[in-house]
Every structure is written in C-alpha cells, then in structure tokens.
Coordinates of C-alpha atoms and ligand atoms in Angstrom, one line a residue:
M1 CA 0.0 0.0 0.0
A2 CA 1.4 3.4 -1.0
G3 CA 2.6 5.4 2.0
S4 CA 2.8 2.5 4.4
P5 CA 6.0 2.1 6.4
R6 CA 8.7 -0.2 5.1
V7 CA 9.3 -3.3 7.1
A8 CA 12.8 -4.6 8.0
L9 CA 13.9 -7.8 9.7
I10 CA 17.3 -7.9 11.4
T11 CA 19.0 -11.1 12.7
G12 CA 21.6 -10.3 15.3
I13 CA 19.7 -7.2 16.4
T14 CA 21.1 -7.5 19.9
G15 CA 24.7 -7.2 18.7
Q16 CA 26.8 -4.0 18.1
D17 CA 25.8 -3.6 14.4
G18 CA 22.2 -4.7 15.0
S19 CA 21.6 -2.0 17.5
F20 CA 23.0 0.7 15.2
L21 CA 21.1 -0.5 12.2
A22 CA 17.8 -0.7 14.1
E23 CA 18.3 2.9 15.2
L24 CA 19.1 4.0 11.6
L25 CA 16.0 2.2 10.2
L26 CA 13.7 3.5 12.9
A27 CA 14.9 7.0 12.2
K28 CA 14.0 6.5 8.5
G29 CA 10.5 5.5 9.5
Y30 CA 10.7 1.7 9.1
I31 CA 9.0 -0.8 11.2
V32 CA 11.8 -3.0 12.6
H33 CA 11.6 -6.6 13.6
G34 CA 14.5 -8.3 15.3
I35 CA 15.4 -11.9 16.0
V36 CA 16.6 -12.5 19.5
R37 CA 18.1 -15.8 20.9
R38 CA 16.6 -17.0 24.1
A39 CA 19.1 -16.6 26.9
S40 CA 18.8 -17.1 30.7
T41 CA 20.0 -13.5 31.2
F42 CA 18.9 -10.3 29.4
N43 CA 20.7 -9.9 26.1
T44 CA 18.9 -6.8 24.8
E45 CA 21.1 -4.2 26.7
R46 CA 22.2 -2.5 23.4
L47 CA 18.6 -1.9 22.5
D48 CA 17.5 -0.3 25.8
A49 CA 17.5 3.2 24.3
I50 CA 15.1 2.3 21.5
Y51 CA 13.0 -0.6 22.9
A52 CA 9.5 0.2 24.2
D53 CA 7.1 -2.2 25.7
P54 CA 5.0 -3.7 22.8
H55 CA 1.8 -2.7 24.8
E56 CA 2.7 1.0 24.3
R57 CA 1.2 2.9 21.4
G58 CA 3.3 3.8 18.4
T59 CA 5.9 1.1 18.9
R60 CA 7.9 0.3 15.7
L61 CA 10.4 -2.1 17.1
Y62 CA 9.4 -5.7 17.7
L63 CA 11.5 -8.6 19.0
H64 CA 10.9 -12.3 18.2
Y65 CA 12.6 -15.4 19.6
G66 CA 14.5 -17.3 16.9
D67 CA 17.8 -18.8 16.1
L68 CA 19.9 -19.3 12.9
A69 CA 20.2 -22.9 14.0
D70 CA 16.4 -23.3 13.7
G71 CA 15.2 -23.0 10.1
A72 CA 11.5 -23.5 11.1
S73 CA 11.6 -20.5 13.4
L74 CA 13.1 -18.3 10.6
R75 CA 10.3 -19.3 8.1
K76 CA 7.7 -18.6 10.7
I77 CA 9.1 -15.2 11.6
L78 CA 9.3 -14.2 7.9
E79 CA 5.6 -15.2 7.3
H80 CA 4.6 -13.3 10.5
T81 CA 6.6 -10.1 10.0
K82 CA 6.4 -9.8 6.2
P83 CA 9.7 -7.8 5.7
S84 CA 10.7 -6.1 2.5
E85 CA 14.3 -6.0 3.7
I86 CA 16.2 -8.7 5.6
Y87 CA 19.6 -7.9 7.2
N88 CA 21.4 -11.1 8.2
L89 CA 23.8 -9.9 11.0
A90 CA 23.6 -12.8 13.4
A91 CA 26.8 -14.8 13.9
Q92 CA 29.2 -16.4 16.3
S93 CA 31.5 -13.5 15.4
H94 CA 34.6 -14.0 17.5
V95 CA 37.5 -15.3 15.4
R96 CA 39.5 -16.8 18.3
V97 CA 36.4 -18.5 19.7
S98 CA 35.7 -20.0 16.3
F99 CA 38.8 -22.2 16.8
D100 CA 37.3 -23.6 20.0
Q101 CA 33.8 -23.9 18.6
A102 CA 34.5 -24.7 14.9
Q103 CA 31.4 -26.8 14.2
Y104 CA 29.0 -24.5 16.0
T105 CA 30.5 -21.5 14.2
A106 CA 30.2 -23.2 10.8
D107 CA 26.6 -24.2 11.5
V108 CA 25.4 -20.7 12.6
V109 CA 27.5 -18.6 10.3
G110 CA 27.5 -20.8 7.2
T111 CA 24.5 -23.1 7.3
G112 CA 22.5 -20.6 9.3
T113 CA 22.8 -18.1 6.4
L114 CA 21.6 -20.9 4.1
R115 CA 18.6 -21.5 6.3
L116 CA 17.7 -17.9 6.1
L117 CA 18.2 -17.8 2.4
E118 CA 15.9 -20.8 2.0
A119 CA 13.3 -19.1 4.1
M120 CA 13.6 -16.0 1.9
R121 CA 13.3 -18.1 -1.3
E122 CA 10.0 -19.7 -0.1
Y123 CA 8.8 -16.3 1.0
A124 CA 9.7 -14.6 -2.3
A125 CA 8.1 -17.6 -4.2
A126 CA 4.8 -16.6 -2.6
G127 CA 5.0 -13.3 -4.5
R128 CA 6.7 -11.1 -1.9
E129 CA 9.2 -8.4 -2.9
V130 CA 12.1 -8.8 -0.6
R131 CA 15.8 -7.8 -0.4
F132 CA 18.6 -9.4 1.6
Y133 CA 21.8 -8.1 3.1
Q134 CA 24.5 -10.6 4.1
A135 CA 27.1 -9.5 6.6
G136 CA 30.3 -10.6 5.0
S137 CA 33.7 -10.0 6.5
S138 CA 37.2 -8.8 5.6
E139 CA 38.4 -11.9 7.4
M140 CA 37.4 -13.8 4.2
F141 CA 40.5 -12.2 2.6
G142 CA 42.7 -13.6 5.4
A143 CA 46.1 -14.2 3.9
S144 CA 45.6 -12.2 0.7
A145 CA 47.8 -9.2 0.8
P146 CA 46.3 -5.7 1.2
P147 CA 44.8 -3.5 -0.2
Q148 CA 41.8 -5.8 -0.6
N149 CA 38.9 -5.0 -2.9
E150 CA 35.9 -6.9 -4.4
D151 CA 38.3 -8.8 -6.8
T152 CA 40.8 -9.9 -4.2
P153 CA 40.7 -13.7 -3.8
F154 CA 39.5 -15.1 -0.5
Y155 CA 42.0 -17.0 1.7
P156 CA 40.2 -17.5 5.0
R157 CA 42.3 -18.3 8.1
S158 CA 39.8 -19.4 10.7
P159 CA 36.7 -21.5 11.0
Y160 CA 34.8 -18.2 11.3
A161 CA 36.2 -16.9 8.0
V162 CA 35.7 -20.2 6.2
A163 CA 32.1 -20.1 7.3
K164 CA 31.7 -16.5 6.1
V165 CA 33.1 -17.5 2.7
A166 CA 30.5 -20.3 2.5
A167 CA 27.8 -17.8 3.5
H168 CA 29.1 -15.3 0.8
W169 CA 28.8 -18.0 -1.9
F170 CA 25.5 -19.3 -0.7
A171 CA 24.2 -15.7 -1.1
K172 CA 25.7 -15.2 -4.5
N173 CA 24.4 -18.6 -5.7
Y174 CA 20.8 -17.7 -4.5
R175 CA 21.1 -14.3 -6.2
E176 CA 22.1 -15.9 -9.5
G177 CA 20.0 -19.1 -9.3
Y178 CA 16.8 -17.7 -8.1
K179 CA 17.1 -14.0 -9.3
L180 CA 16.8 -12.8 -5.7
F181 CA 17.9 -9.3 -4.6
I182 CA 20.8 -10.3 -2.4
C183 CA 23.9 -8.2 -1.5
N184 CA 27.1 -9.2 0.2
G185 CA 28.7 -6.5 2.2
I186 CA 32.4 -7.2 2.8
L187 CA 32.9 -5.1 5.9
F188 CA 36.3 -4.4 7.5
N189 CA 36.6 -4.1 11.3
H190 CA 34.2 -1.5 12.8
E191 CA 34.1 -0.6 16.4
S192 CA 32.2 1.7 18.8
P193 CA 31.6 2.1 22.5
R194 CA 29.0 -0.8 22.0
R195 CA 31.7 -3.2 20.7
G196 CA 31.8 -6.5 22.6
E197 CA 34.4 -6.4 25.3
T198 CA 36.3 -9.4 24.0
F199 CA 37.3 -7.7 20.7
V200 CA 40.7 -6.2 21.0
T201 CA 39.8 -2.5 20.7
R202 CA 37.2 -2.5 23.4
K203 CA 39.2 -4.9 25.5
I204 CA 42.0 -2.3 25.4
T205 CA 39.8 0.8 26.1
R206 CA 38.0 -1.0 29.0
A207 CA 41.3 -2.1 30.6
L208 CA 43.3 1.1 30.1
T209 CA 40.6 3.4 31.5
R210 CA 40.3 1.1 34.5
I211 CA 44.1 1.1 34.9
K212 CA 44.0 4.9 34.7
L213 CA 41.6 5.0 37.7
G214 CA 43.5 2.5 39.7
L215 CA 40.9 -0.3 39.3
Q216 CA 43.4 -2.8 37.7
D217 CA 47.0 -2.9 36.8
K218 CA 47.5 -5.3 33.9
I219 CA 45.9 -6.3 30.6
Y220 CA 46.7 -9.6 28.9
L221 CA 46.8 -9.6 25.1
G222 CA 47.9 -11.8 22.2
Y223 CA 49.6 -10.8 19.0
L224 CA 50.2 -7.1 18.8
D225 CA 51.6 -6.7 15.2
S226 CA 48.5 -7.5 13.2
R227 CA 47.1 -4.6 11.3
R228 CA 43.4 -3.8 10.9
D229 CA 41.3 -1.2 9.0
W230 CA 39.2 0.1 11.9
G231 CA 36.1 2.2 11.2
Y232 CA 33.1 3.3 13.1
A233 CA 30.1 1.0 13.3
G234 CA 27.6 3.9 13.0
D235 CA 29.0 4.7 9.6
Y236 CA 29.1 1.1 8.4
V237 CA 25.4 0.3 9.0
E238 CA 24.6 3.2 6.6
A239 CA 26.5 1.3 3.9
M240 CA 24.4 -1.8 4.6
W241 CA 21.2 0.1 4.0
L242 CA 22.5 1.9 0.9
M243 CA 23.3 -1.5 -0.7
L244 CA 19.6 -2.5 -0.5
Q245 CA 18.4 0.8 -2.0
Q246 CA 20.2 0.3 -5.3
S247 CA 18.5 -0.8 -8.5
E248 CA 20.6 -4.0 -8.8
P249 CA 22.0 -6.3 -6.2
D250 CA 25.8 -6.4 -5.9
D251 CA 28.8 -7.0 -3.5
Y252 CA 30.7 -4.2 -1.9
V253 CA 33.8 -3.7 0.3
V254 CA 33.2 -1.2 3.1
A255 CA 36.4 0.1 4.8
T256 CA 38.3 3.3 5.6
G257 CA 41.3 2.6 3.4
N258 CA 43.7 3.1 6.4
S259 CA 45.2 0.4 8.6
Y260 CA 46.9 0.4 12.0
S261 CA 48.5 -2.2 14.2
V262 CA 47.2 -3.3 17.6
R263 CA 50.3 -1.5 19.0
E264 CA 49.3 1.7 17.3
F265 CA 45.8 1.4 18.8
L266 CA 47.5 1.0 22.2
D267 CA 49.7 4.1 21.5
V268 CA 46.7 6.3 20.7
A269 CA 44.4 5.0 23.5
A270 CA 47.2 5.1 26.2
G271 CA 48.3 8.6 24.9
L272 CA 44.9 10.0 25.5
L273 CA 45.0 8.7 29.1
G274 CA 48.6 9.8 29.7
L275 CA 49.7 6.1 30.3
E276 CA 52.7 4.1 29.1
W277 CA 51.0 0.9 28.0
T278 CA 54.2 -1.1 27.9
K279 CA 54.1 -1.0 31.7
H280 CA 50.7 -2.6 31.8
V281 CA 50.5 -5.0 28.9
E282 CA 51.4 -8.7 29.3
T283 CA 51.3 -11.4 26.7
D284 CA 49.1 -14.4 27.2
P285 CA 49.4 -17.2 24.6
R286 CA 45.7 -18.1 25.1
Y287 CA 44.9 -15.1 22.9
L288 CA 47.0 -16.2 20.0
R289 CA 45.3 -17.8 17.1
P290 CA 46.5 -21.0 15.3
T291 CA 46.5 -19.0 12.1
E292 CA 46.6 -15.2 12.3
V293 CA 45.4 -12.7 9.7
E294 CA 48.4 -10.3 9.5
A295 CA 47.1 -7.3 7.6
L296 CA 43.7 -6.0 6.4
C297 CA 43.3 -2.8 4.6
G298 CA 40.3 -2.2 2.4
D299 CA 39.9 -0.4 -0.8
P300 CA 36.4 1.1 -0.6
S301 CA 36.4 2.8 -4.1
K302 CA 33.4 0.9 -5.4
A303 CA 31.2 1.7 -2.4
R304 CA 32.3 5.4 -2.7
A305 CA 31.5 5.5 -6.5
K306 CA 28.3 3.4 -6.5
L307 CA 26.8 4.0 -3.1
G308 CA 28.1 7.5 -2.5
W309 CA 29.3 6.1 0.9
Q310 CA 32.3 7.3 2.8
P311 CA 33.3 7.0 6.5
K312 CA 32.8 10.1 8.6
V313 CA 34.7 9.0 11.7
G314 CA 38.5 8.7 11.5
F315 CA 40.8 6.4 13.5
E316 CA 41.8 8.9 16.2
Q317 CA 38.3 10.1 16.7
L318 CA 37.1 6.5 17.0
V319 CA 39.6 5.7 19.7
A320 CA 38.8 8.9 21.6
M321 CA 35.1 8.1 21.5
M322 CA 35.7 4.6 23.0
V323 CA 38.2 5.9 25.6
E324 CA 35.8 8.6 26.7
H325 CA 32.9 6.2 27.0
D326 CA 34.9 3.6 29.0
L327 CA 36.4 6.3 31.2
E328 CA 32.9 7.2 32.3
L329 CA 32.2 3.5 33.0
A330 CA 35.3 3.2 35.0
R331 CA 34.4 6.3 37.0
Q332 CA 31.1 4.7 37.8
E333 CA 32.9 1.5 38.9
R334 CA 35.2 3.5 41.1
T335 CA 32.3 5.3 42.8
L336 CA 30.7 1.9 43.5
A337 CA 34.0 0.5 44.8
A338 CA 34.6 3.6 47.0
A339 CA 31.1 3.1 48.5
G340 CA 32.0 -0.5 49.5
H341 CA 30.2 -2.3 46.7
K342 CA 31.8 -5.2 44.9
V343 CA 32.6 -4.3 41.3
V344 CA 32.4 -7.4 39.1
T345 CA 34.4 -7.5 35.9
R346 CA 33.4 -10.0 33.4
G347 CA 35.7 -13.0 32.6
L348 CA 37.5 -12.4 29.3
S349 CA 39.2 -15.7 29.0
H350 CA 38.2 -16.2 25.4
G351 CA 38.8 -12.6 24.3
Ligands
NAP1 P1 28.1 -9.2 17.5 O1 28.1 -7.9 18.4 O2 28.9 -10.3 18.0 O3 26.6 -9.6 17.4 C1 26.3 -10.9 16.9 C2 24.8 -11.0 16.9 O4 24.4 -12.3 16.5 C3 24.2 -10.9 18.4 O5 22.9 -10.3 18.3 C4 24.0 -12.4 18.8 O6 23.1 -12.6 19.8 C5 23.5 -13.0 17.4 N1 23.7 -14.4 17.3 C6 24.7 -15.2 17.6 N2 24.4 -16.5 17.4 C7 23.2 -16.5 16.9 C8 22.3 -17.6 16.6 N3 22.7 -18.8 16.6 N4 21.0 -17.2 16.1 C9 20.6 -15.9 16.1 N5 21.4 -14.9 16.5 C10 22.6 -15.2 16.9 O7 28.6 -8.9 16.0 P2 28.7 -7.4 15.3 O8 30.0 -6.9 15.5 O9 27.5 -6.7 15.5 O10 28.7 -8.0 13.8 C11 27.5 -8.1 13.0 C12 27.7 -9.1 11.9 O11 28.7 -8.5 11.0 C13 28.2 -10.5 12.3 O12 27.7 -11.4 11.3 C14 29.7 -10.4 12.1 O13 30.3 -11.6 11.9 C15 29.8 -9.4 10.9 N6 31.0 -8.6 10.8 C16 31.3 -7.8 11.8 C17 32.4 -6.9 11.7 C18 32.8 -6.0 12.8 O14 34.0 -5.5 12.8 N7 32.0 -5.8 13.8 C19 33.1 -6.9 10.5 C20 32.7 -7.7 9.4 C21 31.6 -8.5 9.6 P3 23.5 -12.5 21.3 O15 23.4 -11.0 21.6 O16 22.4 -13.3 22.0 O17 24.9 -13.0 21.5
GDD2 N1 40.2 -10.3 20.6 C1 41.5 -10.2 20.8 N2 42.0 -10.3 22.1 N3 42.3 -9.9 19.8 C2 43.7 -9.7 20.1 C3 44.2 -9.8 21.4 C4 43.3 -10.1 22.5 O1 43.6 -10.2 23.6 N4 45.5 -9.5 21.4 C5 45.8 -9.3 20.1 N5 44.7 -9.4 19.3 C6 44.7 -9.3 17.8 C7 44.0 -10.5 17.1 O2 44.9 -11.6 17.1 C8 43.7 -9.8 15.8 O3 44.9 -9.9 15.0 C9 43.4 -8.4 16.1 O4 43.9 -8.2 17.5 C10 41.9 -8.0 16.1 O5 41.2 -9.0 16.8 P1 39.6 -8.8 17.1 O6 39.4 -7.5 17.7 O7 39.2 -10.0 17.9 O8 39.0 -8.8 15.7 P2 39.2 -9.7 14.4 O9 39.9 -8.8 13.4 O10 39.8 -11.0 14.7 O11 37.7 -9.9 13.9 C11 36.7 -8.9 13.9 O12 36.7 -8.2 12.7 C12 36.3 -9.1 11.6 C13 36.4 -8.2 10.3 O13 37.7 -8.2 9.8 C14 35.3 -9.5 14.3 O14 34.4 -8.4 14.5 C15 34.8 -10.4 13.2 O15 33.5 -10.8 13.4 C16 34.9 -9.6 11.9 O16 34.4 -10.3 10.8

C-alpha cells in the first residue's frame, strides 16, 4: 500500500551492528523486527535506548525469539513479520572462539545463512518483494595481501572466516540461481563504545581506562603486530542500508582505506590517558590464534563510487570516542567501589 512504512527484519539485532542498524532504520520511518536468541539472562542491553514495551502505542520495534540454527523459526518469523528488507547480521562473530567452537560456528555462520536464504526463497516464491543483506567480513580475505577489494581472492584463516566465505557464496548462488535481490557486504573491522568487550579495541579501552583510575594494573593480550582497517560501526550500517536501496544487487567492500597495528591502537588510547601501555600489557598465549590474519586494509572505491558512501569518523576520533565512554564506565565503577560495593568485571578468557 502506498505510503505504508517499510518493514525490515534484522537477525543479530542485539549485537553491536544490529543496534546501530535498528536505530538507523527507525529514524528512517521503518517498522523494525529483530530476532533474539533465548538466553537465561537479558541480552537486549544495546537496545535499551530504543525498545519500548509492545503494549505501548506507536511502537515500531518488535523482537521475536528465533535462532539461525532453527530454520523453522526463521520461516515462521518471515511469514509473520512480512519484511521487505532482511539484514542477516547474526553470527558467532569471534574469530578466536571459532577455533574452540568450529562446528558450531560453521553451523550458525555458514549453514545458518543458508537456512535464512531458504526461508527467503520460499517467502519470495509466494510473490513477496524482498531484499537481503549478508554480513560478510574482511576476514574472508585472510592471507591475501592488502589492499583488498571486491576482486581480491578469499584466503580464509579461521573456521569463522571459512564459514563466512561459505555464506558469501550461498548468497551469491541464490542471487544468480533464483534471481533474488541479495547483496554481500564485505565489511572491514568496525568498532564503537558498544563493541563486545572481548574484541581487541574494546578490551584495550576498557582495561586502560580502569588502569587509569587504579581499578586494575594489567591487561593480557595476544599478537600485537597484526594490522586492521578500523572504522566506526555507525558509519558502516549506513552502507548496509544503501546496498539494499540500489536498482541492482551487488557486492561491496566497506572500509576506511587506512590500517593500524594493535600496538598503534594501544599508543593512541594510552596517549589519550597519559599512560605508558608497555608497563601494563602482558602477553598471554591463550589469545594467540593457530592461524593469524596479519594485515587487512580495504579499498572502498566501489562503495564510494556506486553507493556514494564514505566514512565520517576517523581512527583517532574513534579511539577517543571509545576511551571517553569507557572512562565514564570506570568512574562509575570507582564510585561503587569507594562506597564499599563489589565491582564485578566479566571474565575475558576467550577474548
Ligand atoms: P556481535 O556484536 O557479535 O553480534 C552478533 C549477533 O548475532 C548478536 O545479536 C548475537 O546474539 C547474534 N547471534 C549469535 N548467534 C546466533 C544464533 N545462533 N542465532 C541468532 N542470533 C545469533 O557482532 P557485530 O560486531 O554486531 O557484527 C554483526 C555481523 O557482522 C556479524 O555477522 C559479524 O560476523 C559481521 N561482521 C562484523 C564486523 C565487525 O567488525 N564488527 C566486520 C565484518 C563482519 P546475542 O546478543 O544473544 O549473542
Ligand atoms: N580479541 C583479541 N583479544 N584480539 C587480540 C588480542 C586479544 O587479547 N591480542 C591481540 N589481538 C589481535 C588479534 O589476534 C587480531 O589480529 C586483532 O587483534 C583483532 O582482533 P579482534 O578484535 O578479535 O577482531 P578480528 O579482526 O579478529 O575480527 C573482527 O573483525 C572481523 C572483520 O575483519 C570481528 O568483528 C569479526 O567478526 C569480523 O568479521
């Protein structure tokens, strides 16, 4: 019906990107449905700012229990929510953990994408207009030397990356075979104050800000010489949306075009806090990966030319944003500790 709001479905809505994307789509007037895994604890913290009780009037964000491991739940949710855009962001997204949980990661990331594509195919066959975004990763390039663009061969170096390559090809095959509107975004690392605390950037900003306020003394890390092309998650979800607004489906690299080592990230974050990180960082081999991805640096020329997309937040601004946010969290923790409360820090043994 002309003038009725567009409807989007997001898997992985409780994750970093899912929360930014939901905000973006709500601001554009969409009705947004999200798939949430059942957990014994609340896992919707990142949505707190935008989630309203469904009994309230004017709500445009709805959450549904489902799982990429459960194809029947995906089909039911599609039928029930009737989306015109599907964003597949759900994943076991931690590269180091994928070595510990290889089969699970392959199932959710690879076969899970296939389950959702199958659900989409049935849904489209019933005459529905629908577009699909697949959250691909620069990890798929793995050992291929930078700069990496859409023509760079994939050389995945972890079970996670292998599964993302499978998902990428499933998506491409369904696009070609069934003439479905499906886009693969190949996104380089993107961070924010909402980044999970076991990814290296957030692990560093959480620890250094706590060190600054005397709440801890050491941080344990793995390999410090790898290089990543780190952008801001808020910028990257805009590229996802733009891909689905084009007249033809296609695949796009989304990156800043600049890369820095983990050491350089430490330099900037510690510099902002007036700390010498070498006095606080220890190496723990548990954070090393059996196969490492040494250097990622994307060439986003195609996204710039065809989508008109470019990043707004630069590296130093990103680090500053994360440090500032985590310094405030550390201040709150210090206040609690000073009042005699126990401050619980989460275990980061897999991070
Ligand atoms: P994230 O914070 O780890 O979020 C992952 C989301 O997937 C969470 O909502 C999680 O739910 C959900 N999920 C995990 N397993 C699931 C399952 N079996 N069924 C349904 N949902 C499940 O990841 P992110 O950083 O937002 O990244 C979003 C997507 O982009 C992921 O596919 C990731 O692999 C990909 N990607 C990320 C980056 C990056 O730098 N951030 C770069 C390239 C590609 P819970 O909240 O319950 O855990
Ligand atoms: N997590 C973590 N913890 N990484 C560490 C540590 C540590 O203690 N010490 C060093 N590193 C190094 C890793 O070995 C890697 O080279 C780099 O820091 C970045 O690690 P992560 O932040 O865990 O991110 P990632 O690059 O492996 O994967 C992220 O980006 C991908 C896109 O390229 C994830 O978001 C993936 O889901 C995403 O696809």
